[in-house]
């Protein structure tokens, strides 16, 4: 079995010069990088996926995301996760950074979240799910997404991070729809 390696970084995202291993304790002062990608259609529908039942928070809904692996930048990790979990392959310039946020997760992993927003046309690319990761997907109009994320069907971490940065998402998503 291959161990997943992460670059250890400090709270500001600077490399610490050693690796972290998924599932092993993280030394004090070390963080690992995680990306979340809000894939949004040009008319403002948000792509959500349902987690595989065998994963933590199984069958809960979320946006695409995952750990940045050793040697990857957050942008490269976001592109890889989006391609693996949804089949969407988009160029680096399609990704807009929404926020960077350090936090200690419930499972104890100190994490720095890099959140991105990307626009895509579902008529240009087919959405395909990654076996063992996701089991369903939906495209929700933004107003519906904002209601759905408040339900128990949504992964709580995703909900909490979205709500903490909702004005940024409103500006980026609604502004583009309104042509601003």
XYZ file of N, CA and C in Angstrom:
540
model
N 0.838 -1.185 0.000
C 0.000 0.000 0.000
C 0.882 1.246 0.000
N 0.586 2.173 -0.895
C 1.357 3.396 -1.017
C 0.898 4.411 0.019
N 1.852 5.008 0.698
C 1.526 6.039 1.677
C 1.399 7.379 0.960
N 0.372 8.157 1.336
C 0.197 9.480 0.752
C 1.044 10.475 1.545
N 1.952 11.140 0.847
C 2.846 12.110 1.480
C 2.377 13.527 1.197
N 2.524 14.381 2.212
C 2.209 15.799 2.105
C 3.442 16.597 2.501
N 3.604 17.773 1.923
C 4.653 18.690 2.363
C 4.215 19.325 3.677
N 5.078 19.318 4.664
C 4.799 20.016 5.924
C 5.082 21.502 5.702
N 4.125 22.341 6.111
C 4.289 23.790 6.008
C 3.934 24.417 7.356
N 4.395 25.668 7.557
C 4.007 26.375 8.776
C 2.665 27.064 8.556
N 2.187 27.790 9.558
C 0.865 28.419 9.495
C 0.729 29.396 8.325
N 1.838 29.942 7.861
C 1.811 30.862 6.716
C 2.015 30.138 5.387
N 2.144 28.818 5.428
C 2.295 28.040 4.199
C 3.727 27.881 3.719
N 4.694 28.271 4.545
C 6.107 28.124 4.162
C 6.572 26.697 4.433
N 7.335 26.118 3.490
C 7.805 24.735 3.662
C 8.668 24.583 4.918
N 8.466 23.469 5.613
C 9.249 23.175 6.813
C 10.377 22.190 6.538
N 10.413 21.609 5.332
C 11.533 20.747 4.960
C 11.377 19.280 5.342
N 10.179 18.855 5.706
C 9.949 17.438 5.968
C 8.553 17.063 5.494
N 8.319 15.762 5.446
C 7.050 15.248 4.938
C 6.113 14.877 6.073
N 4.828 14.951 5.766
C 3.783 14.409 6.617
C 3.199 13.204 5.894
N 2.701 12.236 6.662
C 2.117 11.033 6.087
C 0.651 10.976 6.513
N -0.233 10.818 5.519
C -1.665 10.715 5.831
C -1.887 9.635 6.889
N -2.663 9.999 7.917
C -2.998 9.054 8.960
C -2.045 9.044 10.139
N -0.896 9.706 10.011
C 0.062 9.769 11.113
C -0.042 11.121 11.811
N 0.344 11.183 13.091
C 0.260 12.453 13.822
C 1.079 13.558 13.143
N 0.571 14.779 13.253
C 1.242 15.948 12.691
C 1.963 16.671 13.828
N 3.277 16.914 13.671
C 4.014 17.594 14.736
C 3.467 19.003 15.005
N 3.624 19.456 16.221
C 3.206 20.798 16.619
C 3.821 21.835 15.680
N 2.997 22.768 15.217
C 3.467 23.843 14.349
C 3.469 23.502 12.867
N 3.177 22.251 12.524
C 3.153 21.840 11.114
C 1.702 21.783 10.631
N 1.525 22.090 9.362
C 0.214 22.063 8.707
C 0.350 21.312 7.398
N -0.782 20.873 6.860
C -0.782 20.353 5.495
C -1.804 21.148 4.689
N -1.641 21.127 3.372
C -2.461 21.930 2.470
C -3.613 21.104 1.905
N -4.775 21.723 1.866
C -5.969 21.111 1.299
C -6.612 22.122 0.360
N -7.193 21.636 -0.726
C -7.878 22.509 -1.672
C -9.363 22.180 -1.709
N -10.160 23.210 -1.950
C -11.583 23.062 -2.240
C -11.839 23.835 -3.522
N -12.595 23.217 -4.417
C -12.861 23.838 -5.705
C -14.357 23.969 -5.899
N -14.801 25.201 -6.047
C -16.196 25.492 -6.369
C -16.271 25.594 -7.883
N -16.751 24.529 -8.514
C -16.926 24.506 -9.962
C -18.325 25.054 -10.249
N -18.380 26.150 -10.992
C -19.623 26.878 -11.205
C -19.827 27.068 -12.705
N -21.033 26.768 -13.173
C -21.336 26.973 -14.584
C -21.436 28.473 -14.865
N -21.398 28.830 -16.130
C -21.460 30.248 -16.505
C -22.789 30.896 -16.126
N -23.830 30.075 -15.931
C -25.110 30.646 -15.497
C -25.313 30.525 -13.986
N -24.239 30.183 -13.243
C -24.280 30.241 -11.792
C -24.720 28.993 -11.055
N -24.669 27.827 -11.688
C -24.994 26.591 -10.985
C -23.716 26.001 -10.391
N -23.812 25.557 -9.137
C -22.663 25.028 -8.401
C -22.676 23.506 -8.470
N -21.529 22.930 -8.830
C -21.388 21.477 -8.879
C -21.126 20.959 -7.466
N -21.977 20.050 -7.006
C -21.767 19.368 -5.730
C -21.704 17.872 -5.999
N -20.918 17.183 -5.183
C -20.782 15.740 -5.312
C -21.113 15.084 -3.980
N -21.565 13.847 -4.074
C -21.905 13.085 -2.885
C -20.775 12.107 -2.581
N -20.320 12.143 -1.337
C -19.202 11.303 -0.915
C -19.585 9.820 -0.928
N -18.612 8.984 -1.233
C -18.798 7.537 -1.205
C -19.205 7.122 0.216
N -20.099 6.125 0.370
C -20.567 5.742 1.708
C -19.472 5.221 2.638
N -18.356 4.733 2.094
C -17.280 4.193 2.925
C -16.298 5.262 3.407
N -16.445 6.490 2.955
C -15.553 7.581 3.363
C -16.110 8.268 4.610
N -15.249 8.946 5.365
C -15.795 9.775 6.450
C -16.831 10.739 5.873
N -17.881 10.985 6.603
C -19.008 11.798 6.149
C -19.637 11.179 4.892
N -19.653 9.858 4.843
C -20.221 9.138 3.716
C -21.642 9.578 3.395
N -21.903 9.698 2.109
C -23.179 10.100 1.517
C -23.557 11.559 1.787
N -22.681 12.315 2.426
C -22.902 13.755 2.546
C -22.444 14.423 1.247
N -22.996 15.588 1.002
C -22.663 16.368 -0.191
C -21.576 17.376 0.141
N -20.817 17.752 -0.882
C -19.721 18.708 -0.713
C -19.318 19.256 -2.075
N -18.407 20.212 -2.064
C -17.765 20.631 -3.298
C -16.502 19.783 -3.436
N -15.883 19.830 -4.581
C -14.693 19.035 -4.848
C -13.532 19.516 -3.991
N -12.733 18.574 -3.515
C -11.570 18.967 -2.734
C -10.736 17.784 -2.330
N -9.589 18.101 -1.713
C -8.710 17.056 -1.224
C -7.354 17.604 -0.852
N -6.508 16.716 -0.367
C -5.173 17.095 0.075
C -4.253 17.371 -1.104
N -3.386 18.346 -0.906
C -2.310 18.642 -1.851
C -1.183 17.659 -1.521
N -0.714 16.915 -2.491
C 0.317 15.908 -2.238
C 1.711 16.516 -2.360
N 2.670 15.784 -1.837
C 4.072 16.230 -1.816
C 4.507 16.733 -3.187
N 5.096 17.922 -3.192
C 5.633 18.499 -4.416
C 4.641 19.289 -5.244
N 3.364 19.288 -4.874
C 2.329 20.011 -5.613
C 2.116 21.401 -5.035
N 1.777 22.325 -5.895
C 1.293 23.630 -5.440
C -0.207 23.499 -5.169
N -0.787 24.429 -4.403
C -2.246 24.371 -4.235
C -2.993 24.407 -5.569
N -2.556 25.213 -6.521
C -3.229 25.267 -7.817
C -3.125 23.926 -8.546
N -1.952 23.324 -8.550
C -1.794 22.015 -9.204
C -2.657 20.967 -8.505
N -2.732 21.026 -7.176
C -3.578 20.103 -6.431
C -5.049 20.296 -6.759
N -5.462 21.560 -6.900
C -6.857 21.856 -7.246
C -7.188 21.315 -8.635
N -6.293 21.503 -9.580
C -6.534 21.002 -10.938
C -6.625 19.479 -10.941
N -5.726 18.817 -10.199
C -5.718 17.357 -10.138
C -6.994 16.833 -9.471
N -7.346 17.393 -8.311
C -8.541 16.929 -7.601
C -9.799 17.110 -8.453
N -9.924 18.250 -9.114
C -11.092 18.502 -9.954
C -11.158 17.485 -11.092
N -10.024 17.220 -11.720
C -9.982 16.251 -12.830
C -10.289 14.835 -12.326
N -9.683 14.430 -11.188
C -9.890 13.077 -10.673
C -11.333 12.848 -10.225
N -11.889 13.799 -9.479
C -13.196 13.582 -8.849
C -14.386 13.897 -9.750
N -14.182 14.755 -10.765
C -15.319 15.157 -11.603
C -15.083 14.977 -13.099
N -13.837 14.738 -13.493
C -13.521 14.629 -14.916
C -13.298 15.966 -15.594
N -13.471 17.076 -14.884
C -13.297 18.400 -15.490
C -11.818 18.746 -15.549
N -11.325 18.989 -16.758
C -9.921 19.364 -16.967
C -9.890 20.802 -17.451
N -9.442 21.697 -16.579
C -9.447 23.120 -16.899
C -8.052 23.708 -16.727
N -7.718 24.723 -17.517
C -6.374 25.308 -17.458
C -6.182 26.127 -16.174
N -4.930 26.354 -15.792
C -4.644 27.099 -14.557
C -5.314 28.470 -14.508
N -5.399 29.139 -15.657
C -5.972 30.494 -15.672
C -7.472 30.507 -15.410
N -8.122 29.340 -15.416
C -9.551 29.274 -15.127
C -9.839 29.330 -13.619
N -8.812 29.173 -12.797
C -8.968 29.099 -11.348
C -8.758 30.465 -10.705
N -9.730 30.870 -9.883
C -9.640 32.111 -9.117
C -9.537 31.751 -7.641
N -8.536 32.296 -6.967
C -8.405 32.052 -5.529
C -9.499 32.827 -4.798
N -10.206 32.150 -3.884
C -11.255 32.798 -3.104
C -10.723 33.151 -1.721
N -10.075 32.208 -1.053
C -9.493 32.478 0.257
C -8.442 31.429 0.595
N -7.604 31.761 1.564
C -6.660 30.832 2.171
C -6.922 30.920 3.667
N -7.154 29.758 4.307
C -7.580 29.777 5.705
C -6.949 28.625 6.489
N -6.099 28.933 7.472
C -5.601 27.865 8.347
C -6.626 27.511 9.410
N -6.692 26.233 9.759
C -7.580 25.800 10.845
C -7.183 24.409 11.305
N -7.580 24.062 12.505
C -7.371 22.714 13.018
C -8.688 21.974 12.858
N -8.644 20.890 12.117
C -9.853 20.118 11.844
C -10.241 19.262 13.035
N -11.466 18.775 13.014
C -11.996 17.923 14.069
C -11.109 16.701 14.281
N -10.572 16.150 13.182
C -9.740 14.957 13.298
C -8.333 15.277 13.786
N -8.066 16.542 14.079
C -6.782 16.923 14.641
C -5.756 17.405 13.635
N -6.048 17.280 12.346
C -5.073 17.721 11.363
C -5.073 19.238 11.241
N -3.953 19.866 11.527
C -3.862 21.302 11.250
C -3.747 21.483 9.730
N -4.641 22.257 9.185
C -4.826 22.335 7.740
C -4.862 23.781 7.275
N -4.298 24.034 6.118
C -4.472 25.322 5.456
C -5.300 25.057 4.217
N -6.510 25.621 4.205
C -7.411 25.462 3.066
C -7.139 26.533 2.028
N -7.008 26.097 0.786
C -6.943 26.990 -0.369
C -8.219 26.750 -1.158
N -9.055 27.761 -1.223
C -10.330 27.633 -1.923
C -10.246 28.333 -3.272
N -10.731 27.649 -4.286
C -10.730 28.186 -5.649
C -12.137 28.153 -6.222
N -12.390 29.059 -7.128
C -13.611 29.048 -7.925
C -13.193 28.907 -9.376
N -13.883 28.050 -10.092
C -13.600 27.837 -11.509
C -14.922 27.811 -12.259
N -14.939 28.427 -13.405
C -16.125 28.424 -14.273
C -15.955 27.341 -15.329
N -17.063 26.670 -15.645
C -16.998 25.664 -16.705
C -18.334 25.605 -17.426
N -18.291 25.065 -18.624
C -19.491 24.872 -19.421
C -19.784 23.366 -19.446
N -20.874 22.923 -18.820
C -21.157 21.486 -18.774
C -21.442 20.884 -20.147
N -21.683 21.722 -21.138
C -21.881 21.197 -22.494
C -20.558 20.882 -23.174
N -19.467 21.465 -22.657
C -18.142 21.233 -23.233
C -17.423 20.035 -22.633
N -17.760 19.704 -21.376
C -17.072 18.623 -20.681
C -18.081 17.782 -19.918
N -17.941 16.480 -20.031
C -18.824 15.578 -19.295
C -18.303 15.406 -17.879
N -19.215 15.382 -16.933
C -18.844 15.145 -15.543
C -18.787 13.638 -15.336
N -17.670 13.180 -14.786
C -17.507 11.755 -14.482
C -16.997 11.632 -13.053
N -17.517 10.654 -12.342
C -17.205 10.497 -10.926
C -16.058 9.522 -10.710
N -15.272 9.776 -9.653
C -14.142 8.916 -9.299
C -14.629 7.785 -8.406
N -14.410 6.559 -8.849
C -14.830 5.407 -8.070
C -14.142 5.418 -6.706
N -14.921 5.146 -5.662
C -14.392 5.118 -4.310
C -14.373 6.477 -3.635
N -14.636 7.543 -4.386
C -14.635 8.903 -3.838
C -16.033 9.513 -3.837
N -16.685 9.455 -4.991
C -17.984 10.111 -5.147
C -18.969 9.160 -5.810
N -20.266 9.348 -5.478
C -21.279 8.437 -6.017
C -22.394 9.162 -6.771
N -22.461 10.481 -6.668
C -23.508 11.224 -7.366
C -23.059 12.676 -7.499
N -23.741 13.401 -8.374
C -23.461 14.823 -8.531
C -24.729 15.567 -8.897
N -24.700 16.867 -8.640
C -25.808 17.752 -8.992
C -25.245 19.115 -9.364
N -25.978 19.814 -10.213
C -25.700 21.224 -10.493
C -26.843 22.027 -9.883
N -26.532 22.793 -8.852
C -27.557 23.536 -8.127
C -27.461 25.027 -8.421
N -28.573 25.675 -8.801
C -28.550 27.138 -8.898
C -28.026 27.701 -7.574
N -27.281 28.798 -7.647
C -26.593 29.318 -6.469
C -27.526 29.545 -5.284
N -28.707 30.106 -5.506
C -29.638 30.314 -4.389
C -30.051 28.984 -3.758
N -30.260 27.968 -4.595
C -30.602 26.643 -4.076
C -29.418 26.037 -3.316
N -28.202 26.232 -3.852
C -27.001 25.755 -3.168
C -26.912 26.360 -1.762
N -27.179 27.667 -1.652
C -27.084 28.336 -0.352
C -28.116 27.797 0.641
N -29.240 27.322 0.183
C -30.221 26.679 1.074
C -29.797 25.242 1.397
N -29.342 24.520 0.378
C -28.973 23.112 0.541
C -27.795 22.946 1.498
N -26.849 23.854 1.435
C -25.656 23.734 2.277
C -25.997 23.836 3.763
N -27.155 24.406 4.081
C -27.581 24.544 5.486
C -28.234 23.283 6.037
N -28.451 22.283 5.191
C -29.109 21.051 5.626
C -28.096 20.060 6.188
N -28.628 19.051 6.876
C -27.771 17.997 7.424
C -27.186 17.097 6.336
N -27.653 17.229 5.108
C -27.132 16.412 4.012
C -25.757 16.875 3.551
N -25.355 18.073 3.968
C -24.081 18.649 3.530
C -23.001 18.397 4.578
N -21.774 18.135 4.124
C -20.645 17.931 5.032
C -20.427 19.208 5.852
N -20.396 19.092 7.176
C -20.329 20.281 8.029
C -19.114 21.172 7.795
N -17.952 20.587 7.541
C -16.763 21.407 7.309
C -16.910 22.294 6.090
N -17.430 21.728 5.023
C -17.672 22.499 3.805
C -18.631 23.649 4.094
N -19.709 23.340 4.802
C -20.700 24.364 5.162
C -20.053 25.486 5.966
N -19.277 25.134 6.990
C -18.679 26.135 7.863
C -17.729 27.058 7.101
N -16.915 26.476 6.242
C -15.963 27.303 5.478
C -16.700 28.196 4.489
N -17.732 27.666 3.836
C -18.501 28.490 2.903
C -19.136 29.670 3.628
N -19.804 29.390 4.742
C -20.507 30.457 5.464
C -19.536 31.530 5.959
N -18.336 31.135 6.342
C -17.342 32.102 6.801
C -16.883 33.032 5.676
N -17.044 32.588 4.432
C -16.572 33.365 3.275
C -17.679 33.643 2.270
N -18.924 33.524 2.694
C -20.048 33.702 1.769
C -20.035 35.036 1.033
N -19.684 36.166 1.657
C -19.651 37.419 0.883
C -18.699 37.356 -0.312
N -17.579 36.654 -0.151
C -16.639 36.503 -1.275
C -17.271 35.681 -2.395
N -17.932 34.584 -2.029
C -18.596 33.756 -3.041
C -19.737 34.520 -3.706
N -20.521 35.239 -2.916
C -21.610 36.041 -3.488
C -21.067 37.006 -4.537
N -19.992 37.682 -4.186
C -19.398 38.671 -5.104
C -18.928 37.993 -6.392
N -18.229 36.880 -6.255
C -17.674 36.208 -7.436
C -18.742 35.535 -8.288
N -19.684 34.862 -7.653
C -20.687 34.106 -8.408
C -21.794 35.017 -8.909
N -22.383 35.804 -8.030
C -23.480 36.677 -8.434
C -22.994 37.799 -9.337
N -21.800 38.306 -9.068
C -21.240 39.364 -9.911
C -21.046 38.918 -11.337
N -20.580 37.678 -11.523
C -20.393 37.174 -12.879
C -21.723 36.940 -13.585
N -22.733 36.500 -12.844
C -24.054 36.280 -13.442
C -24.665 37.608 -13.858
N -24.514 38.614 -12.993
C -25.071 39.933 -13.276
C -24.258 40.710 -14.304
N -23.097 40.142 -14.684
C -22.262 40.808 -15.680
C -21.408 41.918 -15.110
N -21.197 41.899 -13.808
C -20.387 42.939 -13.166
C -18.922 42.612 -13.263
